Amino acid sequence: MAPVASSSTLDPEYLLSDPKEDEAFPTFERRASSRELISKYNDEFALKNTEKTYEQQYASLYFLRLTVLKPRVSKVAAEAWNGMSILNQEVKAVDRVLDVRQGEFCWIVGTVYIEMTLKPNILDEITKEFWTTAPISKDKFADAANDAIMLEDESGRVNLVGSTIKSELLVTGCVVAVLGSETTSGDFDVVDIRFPQLAPQLPRKMSTGHERKYVALVSGLEVSGDVHESYETSMLFEYLMGELGGSDDSKHASEIIHVIVAGNSFSNRRSPVSRDEESLDNSQRKKKKYGYDSSSYNSKPTEALDILLADLSASVSVDIMPGDQDPTNYSYPQQPINAALVPRTRRFLGSSFRSVSNPCWWDIEGLRILGTGGQPIDDIFKYIEGDDRLQMMEACLRWQHCAPTAPDTLWSYPFRDCDPFILNETPHLFFAGNQPEFKTKIIVGEDGQQVRLVAVPKFSETGKIVLVDLESLASEVVTFALNGTGR
C-alpha cells in the first residue's frame, strides 16, 4: 500500500535571503504527459443550450437511477442473503416495496428518502422575501430524534426503523437493499443493509521509467485582484512554474506534469462601494436590483486570475474546474467556465489549457481520476452529525453515485435520458475540492479495487496544495506561508 501522505513547507528564511555566491541554479525540463478527458463520462455532463429544457419533472432522474442501480445492489444482496433463514423462515426477495407482507422476513431494494424537519423548503424562501426576520440558516439538516428514513420504488414507500438503519450513513437518493420484516404498525424493521459497493476498476498502466510524476491539486484560490493579493498565491504560482526556492524545489516542481484547479478560483467579494453609491438611500438602491449596475461589478478577480493562468499555462498543462462561487451555472453539473473570461489564457486552449466541467473525469498517464469541486460532499455533510469528509467520499463510491443528494438538496439539471452521476467504474483517484482541511486515505474494494481519496483544502484559508504521485498514489502537501505555519 502506498504511503498515506507527507508534507513540506517552503522555508521563508531561505526564500527571503540573498543567493550564495557558490550556489548553482540548474534548469530542469518538465516532461510531457498523456492527459486525456474521458469523454464517455464527461459528455454526459455537457448541457447543450439547444437541447436544455426544464419542462420535465425530476422524478425521471430517480427512476433512471433506480433502474440502473437496482440490479447491481440486488446482486450484492443475493450473494449475502439467498438461502439464509431467520427464526426458521427462509429469507426471500420481494420485487416491490408494496409486496412486503407482515411477519415475513424478506429483502427489498429501493431509493432512500429521508424526511428531515430541518431541511430547507420554499416557505423559508418566501419568509426571507416578505418578512423582516429571516429564518435561522442551518448548517446541518440532521435531527436524529425527528428524521424519518424511508425506502421507495416505483410502487410506493415504506418507513424504515431499527437500530441497524439508524447507525448507517445514508442520504436521500442512494440506492440500497434492506433485510427485515414488516411490523404491525406497517414499518419495515431492518436487520441488515447492503450497498452496490465499488464498481469495476480498470487496471492501471504502470510506467516503465523511474521518473516521478505528480499531478497538483489546487482548490479555493479565491483570487481577488486586490493590490495586496496574498503573497501565498504569488508563491504558489511561482513554485508551480519552477521559479521559487532552490534547486531542490525547482526539480520537484519540474516533476509536476499537470495542474488541476478545482473550484472557487474567483473571489466573490464585491467591489468597494463608491461615494456616490453611499449617498443613495435604500429606495434608490433597490431600483437598480434588476438592471446592470457597474458599481457592483468587479473585474479584478477575472483579470488577475487570467494573468496567473496564462503564465502557468506557458509552463505546465492546466485544467480549471468551476466551483459554487465561480462565474458559471450554479446547478450540478457545472459547465466549464467560458474561456472568454480569460482572454490571455485562451490562446493556450487546445494545447496546455482546458476549462472542464464539475465533476470531471481524467485519464492522466493511465491513472483514472474523478474530481469534484466539493459540492456533493458539502451537501452530504448536512445529512449526518459527524464531519468525516473521507467517510462521505467513500460512501459515494460504495453507493456508485458521485452526487446522491441531487436533485433533492443539491441543485441539479433534471436529466431525463440518463443519470450522469452514476459511477460505472471506480477511479484510481477521487478528490473533492474546497474542503476545510487536508485528509487522505486508500480504500480497498471486494474485488481488489484500490482508490486514493483526497480532500483538497481551500488554499485561501490554509495555503496548502496537494501533490499526488501518479505511480505510487502517495500524496504530499506543500504549504505556502511566510511564517512557515500556514494561514
Short mmCIF file of C-alpha atoms in Angstrom, two decimals:
data_model
loop_
_atom_site.label_atom_id
_atom_site.label_comp_id
_atom_site.label_asym_id
_atom_site.label_seq_id
_atom_site.Cartn_x
_atom_site.Cartn_y
_atom_site.Cartn_z
CA MET A 1 0.00 0.00 0.00
CA ALA A 2 1.23 3.49 -0.80
CA PRO A 3 2.31 5.84 1.97
CA VAL A 4 -0.52 7.95 3.35
CA ALA A 5 0.92 11.42 2.98
CA SER A 6 3.89 13.62 3.51
CA SER A 7 4.16 17.37 3.83
CA SER A 8 6.65 20.11 3.18
CA THR A 9 6.79 23.81 3.88
CA LEU A 10 8.91 26.13 1.80
CA ASP A 11 11.49 27.76 4.10
CA PRO A 12 10.62 31.50 4.32
CA GLU A 13 14.09 32.46 5.57
CA TYR A 14 15.68 30.82 2.55
CA LEU A 15 13.22 32.46 0.16
CA LEU A 16 13.90 35.94 1.52
CA SER A 17 17.67 35.61 1.79
CA ASP A 18 20.24 36.69 -0.81
CA PRO A 19 21.63 33.92 -3.03
CA LYS A 20 25.01 32.49 -2.09
CA GLU A 21 27.94 33.16 -4.37
CA ASP A 22 28.68 29.48 -4.93
CA GLU A 23 25.06 28.43 -5.23
CA ALA A 24 24.21 26.94 -8.62
CA PHE A 25 20.76 27.07 -10.16
CA PRO A 26 20.41 24.24 -12.68
CA THR A 27 17.48 24.16 -15.06
CA PHE A 28 15.06 21.24 -15.18
CA GLU A 29 12.94 20.22 -18.11
CA ARG A 30 9.32 19.38 -17.46
CA ARG A 31 8.28 16.10 -19.02
CA ALA A 32 5.44 15.79 -21.49
CA SER A 33 2.40 13.92 -20.23
CA SER A 34 -0.55 11.97 -21.52
CA ARG A 35 -3.64 13.74 -20.20
CA GLU A 36 -7.00 12.87 -21.67
CA LEU A 37 -10.52 13.77 -20.64
CA ILE A 38 -12.70 10.65 -20.52
CA SER A 39 -15.34 11.75 -23.00
CA LYS A 40 -17.79 8.87 -22.48
CA TYR A 41 -18.46 10.21 -18.98
CA ASN A 42 -17.78 13.93 -19.40
CA ASP A 43 -20.03 14.20 -22.45
CA GLU A 44 -22.98 13.28 -20.23
CA PHE A 45 -22.21 16.30 -18.04
CA ALA A 46 -22.41 18.67 -21.02
CA LEU A 47 -25.65 20.64 -21.34
CA LYS A 48 -26.23 22.00 -24.83
CA ASN A 49 -28.30 25.18 -24.95
CA THR A 50 -30.28 23.88 -27.91
CA GLU A 51 -31.34 20.77 -26.00
CA LYS A 52 -31.61 22.13 -22.46
CA THR A 53 -35.12 22.29 -21.05
CA TYR A 54 -36.65 22.40 -17.58
CA GLU A 55 -40.12 21.27 -18.58
CA GLN A 56 -39.68 17.69 -17.36
CA GLN A 57 -40.06 16.53 -13.76
CA TYR A 58 -37.20 15.35 -11.56
CA ALA A 59 -38.97 12.03 -10.94
CA SER A 60 -37.49 10.59 -14.12
CA LEU A 61 -33.98 11.10 -12.73
CA TYR A 62 -34.78 8.99 -9.67
CA PHE A 63 -36.45 6.35 -11.86
CA LEU A 64 -33.37 6.13 -14.09
CA ARG A 65 -31.11 5.87 -11.04
CA LEU A 66 -33.12 3.03 -9.54
CA THR A 67 -33.37 1.23 -12.89
CA VAL A 68 -29.58 1.19 -13.30
CA LEU A 69 -28.50 0.57 -9.69
CA LYS A 70 -31.19 -1.92 -8.61
CA PRO A 71 -29.66 -4.90 -10.48
CA ARG A 72 -26.22 -4.06 -9.05
CA VAL A 73 -27.31 -3.90 -5.42
CA SER A 74 -29.62 -6.90 -5.92
CA LYS A 75 -26.60 -8.95 -6.99
CA VAL A 76 -24.73 -7.99 -3.81
CA ALA A 77 -27.78 -8.68 -1.64
CA ALA A 78 -28.50 -12.05 -3.27
CA GLU A 79 -24.93 -13.21 -2.63
CA ALA A 80 -25.27 -12.27 1.04
CA TRP A 81 -28.83 -13.31 1.87
CA ASN A 82 -30.06 -16.00 -0.53
CA GLY A 83 -30.52 -19.25 1.37
CA MET A 84 -30.45 -17.50 4.77
CA SER A 85 -33.00 -18.44 7.44
CA ILE A 86 -34.21 -16.25 10.31
CA LEU A 87 -36.38 -17.80 13.04
CA ASN A 88 -36.79 -20.90 10.84
CA GLN A 89 -38.06 -18.73 7.98
CA GLU A 90 -36.19 -18.67 4.70
CA VAL A 91 -35.44 -15.14 3.61
CA LYS A 92 -36.83 -14.29 0.19
CA ALA A 93 -36.52 -11.39 -2.21
CA VAL A 94 -39.51 -9.13 -2.78
CA ASP A 95 -39.53 -7.19 -6.03
CA ARG A 96 -41.70 -4.24 -4.96
CA VAL A 97 -42.00 -2.32 -1.71
CA LEU A 98 -45.78 -2.73 -1.62
CA ASP A 99 -45.47 -6.53 -1.91
CA VAL A 100 -43.94 -6.84 1.58
CA ARG A 101 -46.10 -8.95 3.91
CA GLN A 102 -46.29 -8.55 7.67
CA GLY A 103 -44.28 -11.08 9.65
CA GLU A 104 -42.32 -12.43 6.66
CA PHE A 105 -38.57 -11.94 6.53
CA CYS A 106 -37.55 -10.60 3.15
CA TRP A 107 -35.27 -8.13 1.43
CA ILE A 108 -36.20 -5.26 -0.85
CA VAL A 109 -34.33 -2.72 -2.97
CA GLY A 110 -35.20 0.94 -3.33
CA THR A 111 -34.09 4.55 -3.14
CA VAL A 112 -33.59 6.11 0.27
CA TYR A 113 -35.63 9.17 1.13
CA ILE A 114 -35.08 10.98 4.44
CA GLU A 115 -37.84 13.23 5.74
CA MET A 116 -35.91 15.97 7.57
CA THR A 117 -37.63 18.64 9.60
CA LEU A 118 -34.62 20.97 9.31
CA LYS A 119 -34.30 20.68 5.53
CA PRO A 120 -34.89 23.98 3.68
CA ASN A 121 -38.17 24.48 1.86
CA ILE A 122 -39.80 27.07 -0.36
CA LEU A 123 -41.75 28.56 2.55
CA ASP A 124 -38.47 29.61 4.13
CA GLU A 125 -37.56 31.45 0.94
CA ILE A 126 -40.90 33.26 0.96
CA THR A 127 -40.33 34.22 4.59
CA LYS A 128 -36.95 35.69 3.75
CA GLU A 129 -38.50 37.76 0.97
CA PHE A 130 -41.53 39.20 2.76
CA TRP A 131 -40.73 39.25 6.47
CA THR A 132 -38.21 41.33 8.35
CA THR A 133 -36.88 38.40 10.40
CA ALA A 134 -35.49 35.61 8.24
CA PRO A 135 -35.31 32.02 9.43
CA ILE A 136 -32.05 30.95 11.03
CA SER A 137 -29.80 29.34 8.40
CA LYS A 138 -28.94 25.74 9.13
CA ASP A 139 -25.53 24.20 8.52
CA LYS A 140 -26.96 20.75 9.30
CA PHE A 141 -30.23 19.10 8.30
CA ALA A 142 -29.74 16.10 10.58
CA ASP A 143 -32.03 15.66 13.57
CA ALA A 144 -31.83 12.00 14.61
CA ALA A 145 -34.74 12.27 17.02
CA ASN A 146 -37.21 13.51 14.39
CA ASP A 147 -35.90 12.41 10.98
CA ALA A 148 -37.71 9.56 9.23
CA ILE A 149 -35.84 7.21 6.85
CA MET A 150 -37.88 5.67 4.06
CA LEU A 151 -37.33 3.36 1.10
CA GLU A 152 -39.23 3.93 -2.11
CA ASP A 153 -39.55 2.46 -5.58
CA GLU A 154 -41.99 2.86 -8.46
CA SER A 155 -44.76 1.21 -6.41
CA GLY A 156 -44.64 3.13 -3.15
CA ARG A 157 -42.76 3.95 0.02
CA VAL A 158 -42.15 2.22 3.36
CA ASN A 159 -40.79 3.64 6.60
CA LEU A 160 -37.54 2.02 7.82
CA VAL A 161 -36.95 1.52 11.55
CA GLY A 162 -34.48 -0.24 13.82
CA SER A 163 -31.05 0.38 15.27
CA THR A 164 -29.32 -1.02 12.18
CA ILE A 165 -30.70 1.59 9.84
CA LYS A 166 -30.04 4.41 12.30
CA SER A 167 -26.36 3.52 12.53
CA GLU A 168 -25.69 3.68 8.78
CA LEU A 169 -24.55 6.71 6.78
CA LEU A 170 -27.50 7.31 4.49
CA VAL A 171 -28.70 10.26 2.44
CA THR A 172 -31.64 10.90 0.20
CA GLY A 173 -31.00 9.44 -3.24
CA CYS A 174 -28.75 6.44 -2.53
CA VAL A 175 -30.00 3.02 -3.66
CA VAL A 176 -29.74 0.22 -1.10
CA ALA A 177 -31.08 -3.24 -0.23
CA VAL A 178 -32.53 -3.86 3.25
CA LEU A 179 -33.30 -7.12 5.02
CA GLY A 180 -36.02 -7.33 7.64
CA SER A 181 -39.75 -7.71 8.21
CA GLU A 182 -42.85 -5.56 8.36
CA THR A 183 -44.10 -4.65 11.83
CA THR A 184 -47.70 -4.42 13.00
CA SER A 185 -47.55 -0.66 12.54
CA GLY A 186 -46.60 -1.01 8.86
CA ASP A 187 -42.93 -0.06 9.28
CA PHE A 188 -40.06 -2.19 7.97
CA ASP A 189 -37.73 -3.31 10.78
CA VAL A 190 -34.25 -3.52 9.23
CA VAL A 191 -31.76 -6.12 10.48
CA ASP A 192 -29.15 -5.78 7.70
CA ILE A 193 -28.32 -3.50 4.78
CA ARG A 194 -26.30 -3.81 1.56
CA PHE A 195 -24.91 -1.24 -0.89
CA PRO A 196 -23.83 -1.61 -4.54
CA GLN A 197 -20.16 -1.46 -3.40
CA LEU A 198 -17.29 -0.33 -5.63
CA ALA A 199 -17.84 -0.51 -9.37
CA PRO A 200 -15.34 -2.39 -11.58
CA GLN A 201 -11.95 -0.72 -11.94
CA LEU A 202 -9.70 -0.68 -14.98
CA PRO A 203 -6.14 -1.87 -14.36
CA ARG A 204 -3.57 0.89 -14.04
CA LYS A 205 -1.00 1.38 -16.77
CA MET A 206 2.23 1.38 -14.79
CA SER A 207 5.12 3.47 -16.07
CA THR A 208 8.32 1.70 -17.14
CA GLY A 209 10.55 4.67 -16.27
CA HIS A 210 11.95 5.68 -12.90
CA GLU A 211 11.00 9.36 -13.07
CA ARG A 212 8.49 10.67 -10.58
CA LYS A 213 5.39 12.32 -11.97
CA TYR A 214 2.90 14.33 -9.96
CA VAL A 215 -0.48 15.90 -10.52
CA ALA A 216 -1.05 19.06 -8.46
CA LEU A 217 -4.49 19.59 -6.91
CA VAL A 218 -5.26 23.24 -6.11
CA SER A 219 -8.60 24.42 -4.78
CA GLY A 220 -10.22 27.55 -3.37
CA LEU A 221 -7.76 30.13 -4.71
CA GLU A 222 -10.37 32.91 -4.41
CA VAL A 223 -8.25 35.36 -6.38
CA SER A 224 -9.48 38.90 -5.68
CA GLY A 225 -7.15 41.03 -7.80
CA ASP A 226 -6.59 43.42 -4.92
CA VAL A 227 -3.34 45.35 -4.74
CA HIS A 228 -2.46 43.34 -1.67
CA GLU A 229 -3.18 39.95 -3.23
CA SER A 230 -1.90 37.25 -0.91
CA TYR A 231 1.81 36.51 -1.03
CA GLU A 232 0.92 32.84 -0.74
CA THR A 233 -0.91 32.94 -4.08
CA SER A 234 2.09 34.51 -5.80
CA MET A 235 4.41 31.97 -4.18
CA LEU A 236 2.16 29.13 -5.34
CA PHE A 237 2.23 30.09 -9.00
CA GLU A 238 5.96 30.80 -8.94
CA TYR A 239 6.52 27.38 -7.38
CA LEU A 240 4.38 25.59 -9.98
CA MET A 241 6.38 27.35 -12.72
CA GLY A 242 9.65 26.27 -11.12
CA GLU A 243 10.69 29.81 -10.23
CA LEU A 244 10.56 29.59 -6.43
CA GLY A 245 13.06 28.19 -3.98
CA GLY A 246 16.36 26.44 -4.60
CA SER A 247 17.38 23.70 -6.98
CA ASP A 248 15.59 21.00 -4.98
CA ASP A 249 12.31 22.92 -5.17
CA SER A 250 12.77 23.56 -8.88
CA LYS A 251 13.48 19.88 -9.50
CA HIS A 252 10.41 18.89 -7.52
CA ALA A 253 8.27 21.39 -9.44
CA SER A 254 9.54 20.00 -12.75
CA GLU A 255 8.07 16.63 -11.76
CA ILE A 256 4.58 18.16 -11.74
CA ILE A 257 3.19 17.26 -15.16
CA HIS A 258 -0.37 18.53 -14.69
CA VAL A 259 -2.24 21.04 -12.53
CA ILE A 260 -5.95 20.80 -11.70
CA VAL A 261 -7.55 23.94 -10.27
CA ALA A 262 -10.58 22.51 -8.51
CA GLY A 263 -13.19 25.18 -7.97
CA ASN A 264 -13.72 28.61 -6.39
CA SER A 265 -10.85 30.28 -8.19
CA PHE A 266 -12.60 33.64 -8.18
CA SER A 267 -13.24 35.70 -5.08
CA ASN A 268 -16.90 36.52 -4.53
CA ARG A 269 -16.19 39.79 -2.77
CA ARG A 270 -17.97 42.75 -4.31
CA SER A 271 -16.12 45.83 -5.44
CA PRO A 272 -15.90 48.69 -2.90
CA VAL A 273 -18.95 50.94 -2.74
CA SER A 274 -18.32 54.33 -4.28
CA ARG A 275 -19.11 57.62 -2.55
CA ASP A 276 -21.96 58.23 -4.98
CA GLU A 277 -23.41 54.82 -4.09
CA GLU A 278 -23.09 55.54 -0.37
CA SER A 279 -25.13 58.72 -0.79
CA LEU A 280 -28.09 56.78 -2.21
CA ASP A 281 -30.87 55.87 0.16
CA ASN A 282 -32.31 52.35 0.32
CA SER A 283 -35.22 53.05 -2.03
CA GLN A 284 -32.88 54.29 -4.76
CA ARG A 285 -30.61 51.27 -4.40
CA LYS A 286 -33.48 48.82 -4.77
CA LYS A 287 -34.42 50.35 -8.13
CA LYS A 288 -31.11 49.06 -9.51
CA LYS A 289 -31.75 45.47 -8.42
CA TYR A 290 -32.78 44.09 -11.83
CA GLY A 291 -30.64 46.32 -14.02
CA TYR A 292 -26.95 46.41 -14.87
CA ASP A 293 -25.08 48.12 -12.08
CA SER A 294 -21.45 48.84 -12.92
CA SER A 295 -20.66 49.70 -9.31
CA SER A 296 -21.46 46.14 -8.23
CA TYR A 297 -19.32 44.53 -10.93
CA ASN A 298 -15.73 43.78 -10.08
CA SER A 299 -13.49 42.72 -12.96
CA LYS A 300 -10.32 42.47 -10.87
CA PRO A 301 -10.66 38.77 -9.89
CA THR A 302 -11.10 37.75 -13.53
CA GLU A 303 -8.21 39.87 -14.78
CA ALA A 304 -5.84 38.76 -12.01
CA LEU A 305 -6.65 35.05 -12.42
CA ASP A 306 -6.26 35.36 -16.19
CA ILE A 307 -2.72 36.70 -15.78
CA LEU A 308 -1.80 33.93 -13.35
CA LEU A 309 -3.26 31.15 -15.51
CA ALA A 310 -1.62 32.50 -18.68
CA ASP A 311 1.80 32.46 -17.04
CA LEU A 312 1.20 29.00 -15.61
CA SER A 313 -0.14 27.54 -18.87
CA ALA A 314 3.08 28.58 -20.59
CA SER A 315 4.95 26.26 -18.22
CA VAL A 316 2.67 23.29 -17.46
CA SER A 317 -0.68 21.89 -18.59
CA VAL A 318 -3.62 23.25 -16.58
CA ASP A 319 -7.30 22.33 -16.21
CA ILE A 320 -9.67 24.69 -14.40
CA MET A 321 -12.88 23.38 -12.87
CA PRO A 322 -15.67 25.68 -11.59
CA GLY A 323 -16.94 25.85 -8.02
CA ASP A 324 -20.13 27.17 -6.47
CA GLN A 325 -18.92 30.80 -6.46
CA ASP A 326 -17.36 30.85 -9.93
CA PRO A 327 -18.99 32.53 -12.97
CA THR A 328 -20.93 29.61 -14.47
CA ASN A 329 -24.23 27.87 -13.77
CA TYR A 330 -24.87 27.12 -10.09
CA SER A 331 -26.72 23.82 -10.58
CA TYR A 332 -24.92 20.49 -10.89
CA PRO A 333 -23.19 19.53 -13.12
CA GLN A 334 -21.48 22.88 -13.55
CA GLN A 335 -20.48 23.72 -17.08
CA PRO A 336 -16.91 24.77 -17.95
CA ILE A 337 -16.00 28.39 -17.25
CA ASN A 338 -16.24 30.33 -20.51
CA ALA A 339 -12.76 30.90 -21.90
CA ALA A 340 -13.79 34.41 -22.91
CA LEU A 341 -13.35 35.39 -19.26
CA VAL A 342 -9.62 34.64 -19.51
CA PRO A 343 -8.53 36.18 -22.84
CA ARG A 344 -4.78 35.90 -22.14
CA THR A 345 -5.07 32.25 -21.19
CA ARG A 346 -7.42 31.47 -24.05
CA ARG A 347 -4.55 31.33 -26.53
CA PHE A 348 -3.42 28.11 -24.81
CA LEU A 349 -6.76 26.38 -25.49
CA GLY A 350 -6.21 23.12 -27.28
CA SER A 351 -2.65 22.82 -26.04
CA SER A 352 -1.85 23.36 -22.36
CA PHE A 353 -5.11 24.85 -21.02
CA ARG A 354 -8.60 23.44 -20.70
CA SER A 355 -11.75 24.56 -18.97
CA VAL A 356 -13.60 21.47 -17.70
CA SER A 357 -16.91 20.63 -16.08
CA ASN A 358 -17.62 19.94 -12.42
CA PRO A 359 -17.49 16.98 -11.88
CA CYS A 360 -14.91 15.71 -14.36
CA TRP A 361 -13.11 12.50 -15.34
CA TRP A 362 -9.45 12.33 -16.44
CA ASP A 363 -7.01 9.73 -17.68
CA ILE A 364 -3.53 11.03 -16.85
CA GLU A 365 -0.69 8.67 -17.61
CA GLY A 366 -3.10 5.73 -17.29
CA LEU A 367 -4.43 6.92 -13.92
CA ARG A 368 -8.23 7.29 -13.91
CA ILE A 369 -9.23 10.35 -11.88
CA LEU A 370 -12.64 11.61 -10.78
CA GLY A 371 -12.77 15.08 -9.31
CA THR A 372 -15.40 17.43 -7.95
CA GLY A 373 -15.40 21.00 -6.72
CA GLY A 374 -16.75 19.71 -3.41
CA GLN A 375 -20.48 20.50 -3.54
CA PRO A 376 -21.73 16.86 -3.23
CA ILE A 377 -19.54 16.23 -0.18
CA ASP A 378 -20.56 19.53 1.40
CA ASP A 379 -24.20 18.59 0.85
CA ILE A 380 -23.82 15.10 2.36
CA PHE A 381 -22.17 16.79 5.35
CA LYS A 382 -25.55 18.39 6.14
CA TYR A 383 -27.23 14.98 6.38
CA ILE A 384 -25.05 13.50 9.09
CA GLU A 385 -23.98 14.52 12.56
CA GLY A 386 -20.26 13.84 12.02
CA ASP A 387 -17.63 15.62 9.93
CA ASP A 388 -15.59 12.83 8.35
CA ARG A 389 -15.23 14.02 4.75
CA LEU A 390 -13.35 10.88 3.70
CA GLN A 391 -16.18 8.71 5.01
CA MET A 392 -18.60 10.69 2.83
CA MET A 393 -16.35 10.30 -0.22
CA GLU A 394 -16.01 6.57 0.38
CA ALA A 395 -19.78 6.27 0.74
CA CYS A 396 -20.27 7.91 -2.67
CA LEU A 397 -18.05 5.27 -4.27
CA ARG A 398 -19.81 2.41 -2.47
CA TRP A 399 -23.19 3.85 -3.49
CA GLN A 400 -21.82 4.07 -7.05
CA HIS A 401 -23.03 7.64 -7.26
CA CYS A 402 -20.97 10.83 -7.03
CA ALA A 403 -23.89 13.17 -6.27
CA PRO A 404 -26.61 11.17 -4.48
CA THR A 405 -28.39 14.14 -2.89
CA ALA A 406 -29.09 15.67 -6.32
CA PRO A 407 -31.69 16.85 -7.07
CA ASP A 408 -33.23 16.87 -3.56
CA THR A 409 -30.92 19.28 -1.75
CA LEU A 410 -28.12 19.63 -4.32
CA TRP A 411 -29.49 21.62 -7.22
CA SER A 412 -29.09 19.77 -10.50
CA TYR A 413 -30.40 19.65 -14.03
CA PRO A 414 -33.47 17.36 -14.49
CA PHE A 415 -31.93 14.75 -16.77
CA ARG A 416 -34.47 12.52 -18.48
CA ASP A 417 -32.35 10.13 -20.56
CA CYS A 418 -29.61 9.19 -18.07
CA ASP A 419 -28.24 9.87 -14.62
CA PRO A 420 -24.68 11.05 -15.41
CA PHE A 421 -23.62 10.88 -11.76
CA ILE A 422 -23.88 7.07 -11.61
CA LEU A 423 -20.40 5.52 -11.37
CA ASN A 424 -19.95 2.78 -13.95
CA GLU A 425 -16.31 2.39 -12.99
CA THR A 426 -14.21 3.09 -9.93
CA PRO A 427 -11.45 5.71 -10.35
CA HIS A 428 -7.92 5.25 -9.07
CA LEU A 429 -8.00 8.74 -7.55
CA PHE A 430 -11.09 10.51 -6.22
CA PHE A 431 -10.70 14.08 -4.95
CA ALA A 432 -13.05 16.73 -3.59
CA GLY A 433 -12.03 20.38 -3.60
CA ASN A 434 -12.75 23.23 -1.19
CA GLN A 435 -12.65 21.12 1.94
CA PRO A 436 -11.84 22.61 5.37
CA GLU A 437 -8.65 20.57 5.77
CA PHE A 438 -6.44 18.07 4.00
CA LYS A 439 -7.29 14.42 4.52
CA THR A 440 -6.47 11.29 2.57
CA LYS A 441 -6.65 7.53 2.70
CA ILE A 442 -6.76 4.48 0.45
CA ILE A 443 -9.83 2.24 0.35
CA VAL A 444 -9.91 -1.30 -0.99
CA GLY A 445 -12.89 -2.94 -2.69
CA GLU A 446 -14.15 -6.50 -2.55
CA ASP A 447 -12.58 -7.27 -5.93
CA GLY A 448 -9.24 -5.68 -5.14
CA GLN A 449 -10.02 -2.14 -6.32
CA GLN A 450 -7.80 0.49 -4.72
CA VAL A 451 -8.76 4.15 -4.61
CA ARG A 452 -6.86 7.10 -3.20
CA LEU A 453 -9.29 9.56 -1.59
CA VAL A 454 -8.09 13.15 -1.23
CA ALA A 455 -9.90 16.03 0.46
CA VAL A 456 -8.22 19.09 -1.05
CA PRO A 457 -8.17 22.05 1.38
CA LYS A 458 -9.11 25.61 0.47
CA PHE A 459 -5.90 27.37 -0.49
CA SER A 460 -7.23 30.79 0.52
CA GLU A 461 -7.65 29.56 4.11
CA THR A 462 -4.83 27.04 4.51
CA GLY A 463 -2.16 27.96 1.94
CA LYS A 464 -1.91 24.26 1.03
CA ILE A 465 -1.95 22.27 -2.20
CA VAL A 466 -1.77 18.52 -2.70
CA LEU A 467 0.63 16.62 -4.98
CA VAL A 468 -0.29 13.04 -5.92
CA ASP A 469 2.37 10.66 -7.23
CA LEU A 470 0.93 9.06 -10.37
CA GLU A 471 2.94 5.90 -9.81
CA SER A 472 2.54 5.12 -6.10
CA LEU A 473 -0.58 7.26 -5.39
CA ALA A 474 1.28 8.72 -2.41
CA SER A 475 0.05 12.22 -1.57
CA GLU A 476 2.17 15.15 -0.43
CA VAL A 477 1.10 18.51 0.98
CA VAL A 478 3.03 21.66 0.09
CA THR A 479 2.37 24.65 2.34
CA PHE A 480 2.91 28.25 1.25
CA ALA A 481 3.18 30.61 4.21
CA LEU A 482 5.61 33.39 5.05
CA ASN A 483 5.65 32.36 8.71
CA GLY A 484 6.13 28.69 7.83
CA THR A 485 3.00 27.59 9.70
CA GLY A 486 0.23 28.20 7.18
CA ARG A 487 -2.57 30.71 7.44
#
